[in-house]
């Protein structure tokens, strides 16, 4: 090989070394640093031009933080036949750096065919971010939806500007009569029942593509929509999850009975679902921020879950959710309410079931009930009474129809004011003048 070819080969090797993302150090038999590439300088906080040609001991042995790094280098000398690898943590310029380090003895075959010892090669990779990812997944993987974990990892440092307004669908599912359960069961059995309930309620959320946002005592909050799920199907997905949660109660009751939980047959739940604008982002102090959603839609979903306890239907959804879910479900408009904490009247709907799976009588009742409400709003009390009476003819135990029929009778005797918004209020009975 000519001298020019040797120089070109050396130049190519040098360029390759400098372009590597891994740090590379070579040390000769006297302990002098022969090569120290740019990546090594960046990772270890050293300037290559100030290090090359210096004694390894002079550069590294005087700093206690490099003790683990030095040990790997010395192992290559003492155990020359083995390549040594280890993960270590160093403090470089006041920050912790995690490295995957590999060291081996550097040899070159001589003209005689024997290996000539030249020194030690150390190759190391900065795995700080990878280690953070592993730590976050280890800490939160069992409690937080993996998509939220991945979002945190992908984003890196918390940025306040990542919060944004989105149209999302929010659901709350809550255990009925938790106070009663807590009074009947000892603490260990109560926690077991609660954990089983929360697990049973969370599974349908994941099956429908939702995010389990948080557990709040005996309730589960979930959300659907960008950036985690499809915007167009979010309402339908949330409704599918709500039906799945209610259906899961059958297996849960059987499971509780098998472990001899008294009153297992009374295990029940209510669900509230609302669709609308939320603010999505990281909430809380810097040391313990959590990704969540806040806003009036979240409050509405929580209020609908509360309202389900008195409206006589286990799954209550907002008008926007019912409209967005499409024809795959059967809904029944119940009435207009003003949710606690709000001044805006809301039309609320019961989710009866999936289209094609609901009994014809229930489909008829849903249609008649909706017509009765429309007649009420137009102050046609006679027609409204007929529609609600027809509902009761199909199902005499229908609480909603009975409630509306009673209200129609009250309004027929004492009509609401001209600015009536459809929300029930006790009629003002005129007294003697």
XYZ file of C-alpha atoms in Angstrom:
433
model
C 0.000 0.000 0.000
C 1.435 3.379 -1.021
C 1.918 6.226 1.440
C -0.957 8.178 -0.134
C -3.256 5.189 0.204
C -2.244 4.795 3.852
C -2.958 8.462 4.507
C -6.335 8.223 2.746
C -7.273 5.131 4.758
C -6.266 6.856 7.981
C -8.313 9.922 7.025
C -11.381 7.795 6.276
C -11.025 5.994 9.605
C -10.726 9.335 11.374
C -13.858 10.692 9.675
C -15.808 7.568 10.575
C -14.680 7.861 14.179
C -15.730 11.508 14.364
C -19.149 10.842 12.830
C -20.067 8.140 15.333
C -22.752 8.821 17.939
C -20.995 6.495 20.382
C -18.030 7.705 22.361
C -14.744 5.966 21.504
C -11.489 6.176 23.494
C -8.280 4.254 22.857
C -5.450 4.121 25.398
C -1.949 2.779 24.708
C 0.083 0.492 26.996
C 1.682 3.454 28.775
C -1.744 4.857 29.697
C -1.659 7.668 27.135
C -4.957 8.550 25.407
C -4.481 7.985 21.673
C -7.998 8.749 20.363
C -10.938 10.565 21.883
C -13.702 11.265 19.372
C -16.187 14.137 19.379
C -18.994 11.977 20.820
C -16.761 11.014 23.751
C -16.122 14.689 24.389
C -19.807 15.568 24.236
C -20.881 12.724 26.522
C -18.113 13.078 29.112
C -17.819 16.854 29.057
C -14.194 16.884 27.873
C -12.594 18.670 24.929
C -10.862 16.116 22.675
C -8.016 18.491 21.796
C -7.232 18.899 25.497
C -7.379 15.166 26.218
C -5.584 13.396 23.358
C -1.946 12.746 24.272
C -2.588 13.100 28.016
C -2.347 10.367 30.620
C -5.629 8.549 31.228
C -4.967 8.713 34.966
C -4.394 12.462 34.804
C -7.734 13.016 33.033
C -10.020 10.520 34.787
C -8.549 9.040 37.977
C -8.662 12.321 39.895
C -12.458 12.605 39.569
C -14.424 10.359 41.928
C -17.520 10.420 39.713
C -15.590 8.424 37.072
C -14.794 5.505 39.437
C -17.196 3.053 37.755
C -15.992 4.140 34.308
C -12.355 3.623 35.314
C -13.115 0.173 36.703
C -14.413 -0.982 33.308
C -11.238 0.300 31.633
C -8.966 -1.501 34.101
C -10.884 -4.753 33.712
C -9.910 -4.745 30.035
C -6.277 -4.678 31.132
C -6.520 -7.299 33.869
C -8.790 -9.660 31.930
C -7.553 -9.110 28.389
C -9.379 -12.080 26.866
C -12.844 -10.774 27.764
C -14.991 -7.883 26.570
C -16.510 -6.132 29.576
C -19.888 -4.381 29.451
C -21.827 -2.543 32.127
C -24.401 0.211 32.646
C -23.077 3.020 34.801
C -24.177 6.460 35.973
C -21.836 9.470 35.960
C -22.239 13.054 37.050
C -21.032 15.297 34.233
C -21.210 19.073 34.671
C -23.762 18.663 37.440
C -26.116 16.341 35.531
C -26.485 12.586 35.718
C -25.493 10.708 32.574
C -26.254 7.016 32.107
C -23.870 5.070 29.905
C -23.630 1.602 28.439
C -19.871 0.971 28.410
C -17.930 -1.772 26.631
C -14.150 -2.195 27.042
C -11.689 -4.648 25.503
C -7.967 -5.064 25.003
C -6.778 -3.630 21.685
C -4.627 -6.028 19.645
C -3.213 -6.074 16.134
C -1.841 -9.050 14.264
C 1.910 -8.615 13.673
C 3.926 -9.744 10.656
C 4.777 -12.912 12.566
C 1.083 -13.773 12.916
C 0.958 -13.186 16.639
C -1.359 -10.682 18.323
C 0.477 -7.564 19.352
C -0.998 -5.761 22.348
C -1.508 -2.071 21.715
C -3.743 -0.909 24.550
C -7.435 -0.620 25.505
C -10.514 0.394 23.496
C -13.535 1.843 25.310
C -16.856 2.339 23.485
C -19.820 3.877 25.311
C -23.384 4.930 24.487
C -25.445 7.600 26.244
C -28.590 5.756 27.405
C -29.875 8.508 29.716
C -33.139 9.032 27.802
C -33.688 5.309 27.349
C -33.232 4.790 31.070
C -35.751 7.553 31.796
C -38.221 5.820 29.495
C -37.747 2.540 31.324
C -38.154 4.239 34.696
C -41.354 6.037 33.706
C -42.855 2.876 32.249
C -41.864 0.952 35.369
C -43.344 3.576 37.706
C -46.556 4.338 35.817
C -47.113 1.472 33.415
C -49.520 -0.353 35.721
C -51.556 2.731 36.577
C -51.577 5.035 33.541
C -52.691 4.271 30.005
C -49.588 3.402 27.913
C -50.554 6.049 25.344
C -50.233 8.760 27.998
C -46.868 7.339 29.081
C -45.657 7.335 25.468
C -46.867 10.910 25.039
C -44.918 12.020 28.117
C -41.804 10.249 26.879
C -42.088 11.620 23.345
C -42.620 15.160 24.558
C -39.655 15.241 26.914
C -39.589 18.341 29.076
C -42.975 19.692 30.121
C -44.075 22.530 27.907
C -46.990 24.655 29.046
C -47.865 25.362 25.442
C -48.786 21.704 24.866
C -52.151 22.347 26.554
C -54.850 22.926 23.975
C -58.583 22.922 23.384
C -60.060 19.760 21.901
C -63.488 18.287 21.319
C -63.490 15.087 23.352
C -65.939 12.663 24.920
C -65.690 12.113 28.670
C -67.233 9.389 30.782
C -67.567 8.756 34.500
C -68.640 5.399 35.903
C -69.414 5.155 39.603
C -70.209 2.312 41.977
C -73.716 2.521 43.438
C -74.066 2.625 47.226
C -70.359 2.714 48.032
C -71.189 4.053 51.505
C -73.348 1.003 52.137
C -70.592 -1.333 50.962
C -68.066 0.412 53.223
C -70.368 -0.037 56.214
C -71.019 -3.721 55.518
C -67.485 -4.902 54.717
C -64.225 -4.914 56.702
C -61.449 -2.739 55.158
C -59.521 -5.537 53.453
C -62.638 -6.991 51.799
C -63.872 -3.520 50.824
C -60.566 -2.762 49.060
C -60.737 -6.116 47.283
C -64.285 -5.421 46.072
C -63.326 -1.896 44.988
C -60.295 -3.099 43.043
C -62.365 -5.761 41.299
C -65.003 -3.163 40.407
C -62.444 -0.676 39.039
C -60.729 -3.392 36.995
C -64.045 -4.541 35.540
C -64.965 -0.959 34.617
C -61.568 -0.163 33.074
C -61.480 -3.122 30.681
C -64.351 -1.932 28.428
C -62.697 1.494 28.218
C -59.545 0.012 26.748
C -61.525 -2.344 24.518
C -63.286 0.698 23.019
C -60.001 2.551 22.500
C -60.498 4.986 25.386
C -58.014 6.459 27.813
C -58.486 5.685 31.503
C -57.666 9.159 32.787
C -57.882 8.524 36.517
C -59.468 6.612 39.356
C -61.365 8.806 41.799
C -62.351 6.768 44.823
C -65.017 4.394 43.537
C -65.268 6.086 40.119
C -63.344 5.841 36.846
C -62.905 8.798 34.486
C -62.137 8.093 30.835
C -61.815 10.116 27.647
C -61.952 9.639 23.877
C -60.755 11.940 21.106
C -57.581 13.570 19.774
C -54.689 13.041 20.206
C -55.308 9.460 21.332
C -58.401 8.256 19.473
C -60.353 9.084 16.321
C -62.418 12.275 16.499
C -65.218 10.921 14.307
C -65.906 7.802 16.373
C -65.288 9.115 19.879
C -68.958 9.376 20.926
C -69.790 5.922 19.568
C -66.696 4.430 21.210
C -67.614 5.946 24.572
C -71.165 4.603 24.298
C -69.826 1.150 23.452
C -67.623 1.309 26.539
C -70.551 2.383 28.740
C -72.635 -0.575 27.571
C -69.632 -2.845 28.098
C -69.274 -1.563 31.656
C -72.899 -2.236 32.454
C -72.692 -5.702 30.910
C -69.530 -6.436 32.924
C -71.542 -6.153 36.136
C -73.093 -9.577 35.523
C -69.714 -11.333 35.678
C -68.605 -9.108 38.552
C -71.645 -10.037 40.655
C -70.978 -13.736 40.027
C -67.296 -13.266 40.896
C -68.158 -11.516 44.168
C -70.659 -14.228 45.047
C -68.002 -16.898 44.510
C -65.753 -15.236 47.109
C -68.752 -14.951 49.452
C -69.211 -11.189 49.443
C -72.570 -10.504 51.105
C -74.973 -8.605 48.868
C -72.991 -9.406 45.702
C -76.214 -9.429 43.703
C -76.692 -5.727 44.534
C -73.456 -4.586 42.903
C -74.437 -1.849 40.462
C -73.037 1.176 38.635
C -74.113 4.355 36.854
C -72.418 6.036 33.883
C -72.445 9.620 32.616
C -71.081 10.543 29.165
C -70.694 14.010 27.624
C -69.112 15.333 24.426
C -67.774 18.852 23.951
C -64.808 21.157 24.250
C -62.194 20.469 26.925
C -58.754 21.781 27.752
C -56.271 18.920 27.522
C -52.792 19.167 28.976
C -50.518 18.743 31.972
C -52.021 19.835 35.268
C -50.297 20.172 38.639
C -46.971 21.381 40.046
C -43.834 20.744 38.005
C -42.755 17.950 40.336
C -45.951 15.928 39.871
C -47.834 16.969 36.744
C -50.384 14.669 35.181
C -51.948 14.696 31.738
C -55.691 15.204 32.093
C -58.678 17.051 30.667
C -60.647 19.811 32.358
C -63.595 22.031 31.505
C -67.374 22.195 31.466
C -67.730 18.977 29.443
C -65.879 17.069 32.155
C -68.163 18.598 34.783
C -71.229 17.724 32.703
C -70.206 14.065 32.393
C -69.751 13.885 36.167
C -73.163 15.501 36.743
C -74.857 13.131 34.303
C -73.396 10.207 36.208
C -74.912 11.686 39.378
C -78.249 12.299 37.612
C -78.422 8.649 36.540
C -79.059 7.718 40.167
C -82.388 9.610 40.154
C -83.485 9.412 36.500
C -84.024 5.652 36.596
C -81.557 4.708 33.835
C -77.985 3.448 34.391
C -76.366 5.242 31.430
C -77.093 8.924 30.805
C -75.483 10.842 27.930
C -75.528 14.416 26.699
C -77.372 15.542 23.587
C -74.097 16.029 21.705
C -72.971 12.502 22.592
C -76.270 11.004 21.422
C -76.066 12.957 18.160
C -72.419 12.010 17.577
C -72.833 8.304 18.320
C -74.904 7.734 15.166
C -77.497 5.104 14.332
C -75.697 2.228 15.982
C -77.413 2.848 19.324
C -80.891 3.406 20.704
C -81.298 6.513 22.848
C -84.267 7.804 24.756
C -84.605 11.518 25.469
C -85.555 11.833 29.130
C -85.953 15.518 29.982
C -84.133 18.833 30.258
C -82.114 19.510 33.394
C -79.707 22.137 34.680
C -76.716 20.153 35.954
C -75.375 21.103 39.361
C -72.823 23.894 38.998
C -74.225 25.063 35.631
C -76.879 27.521 34.495
C -77.351 26.061 31.031
C -80.273 23.657 30.451
C -79.217 20.328 28.962
C -81.316 17.708 27.206
C -80.286 14.340 28.592
C -80.669 10.931 27.000
C -80.676 7.381 28.311
C -78.524 4.958 26.346
C -80.819 1.936 25.983
C -78.583 -0.378 23.949
C -77.133 -1.217 20.560
C -79.373 -0.929 17.539
C -80.832 -4.337 16.671
C -80.399 -5.622 20.219
C -83.129 -3.545 21.930
C -86.628 -4.974 22.371
C -89.247 -3.472 20.046
C -91.311 -2.272 23.010
C -88.344 -0.289 24.346
C -87.735 1.252 20.916
C -91.414 2.266 20.766
C -91.292 3.735 24.270
C -88.196 5.765 23.375
C -89.938 7.227 20.326
C -93.198 7.956 22.177
C -91.339 9.541 25.076
C -89.449 11.851 22.714
C -92.716 12.885 21.044
C -94.234 13.559 24.440
C -91.338 15.845 25.383
C -91.696 17.756 22.107
C -95.399 18.243 22.822
C -94.592 19.465 26.317
C -92.154 22.073 24.988
C -94.811 23.310 22.572
C -97.336 23.393 25.481
C -99.602 20.829 23.860
C -100.440 19.197 27.169
C -103.163 16.909 25.836
C -100.917 15.316 23.190
C -98.052 15.047 25.652
C -100.323 13.226 28.107
C -101.372 10.763 25.379
C -97.768 9.988 24.461
C -96.694 9.361 28.052
C -99.833 7.307 28.686
C -98.921 5.186 25.648
C -95.467 4.604 27.181
C -97.084 3.415 30.413
C -99.425 1.137 28.486
C -96.364 -0.624 27.089
C -94.545 -0.626 30.447
C -96.559 0.291 33.542
C -93.353 0.426 35.620
C -91.762 3.113 33.420
C -90.608 5.725 35.936
C -89.687 8.386 33.371
C -93.068 8.287 31.618
C -94.903 8.359 34.951
C -92.849 11.336 36.065
C -93.498 13.228 32.822
C -97.234 12.426 32.892
C -97.466 13.903 36.391
C -95.638 17.025 35.265
C -97.931 17.452 32.266
C -100.938 17.336 34.587
C -99.365 19.954 36.839
C -98.526 22.241 33.923
C -102.013 21.828 32.408
C -103.461 23.292 35.604
C -100.722 25.892 36.085
C -98.821 26.590 32.841
C -95.142 27.610 33.123
C -94.087 31.207 32.360
C -93.648 32.425 28.778
C -89.855 32.165 29.009
C -89.958 28.523 30.165
C -86.856 26.642 29.011
C -88.288 23.140 29.420
C -86.673 22.504 32.804
C -89.067 21.224 35.452
C -89.966 23.579 38.270
C -92.859 23.343 40.671
C -95.801 25.297 39.211
C -96.839 28.417 41.113
C -100.384 27.843 42.344
C -102.416 31.045 42.505
C -104.070 31.663 45.858
C -107.270 33.616 46.594
C -107.091 37.313 45.789
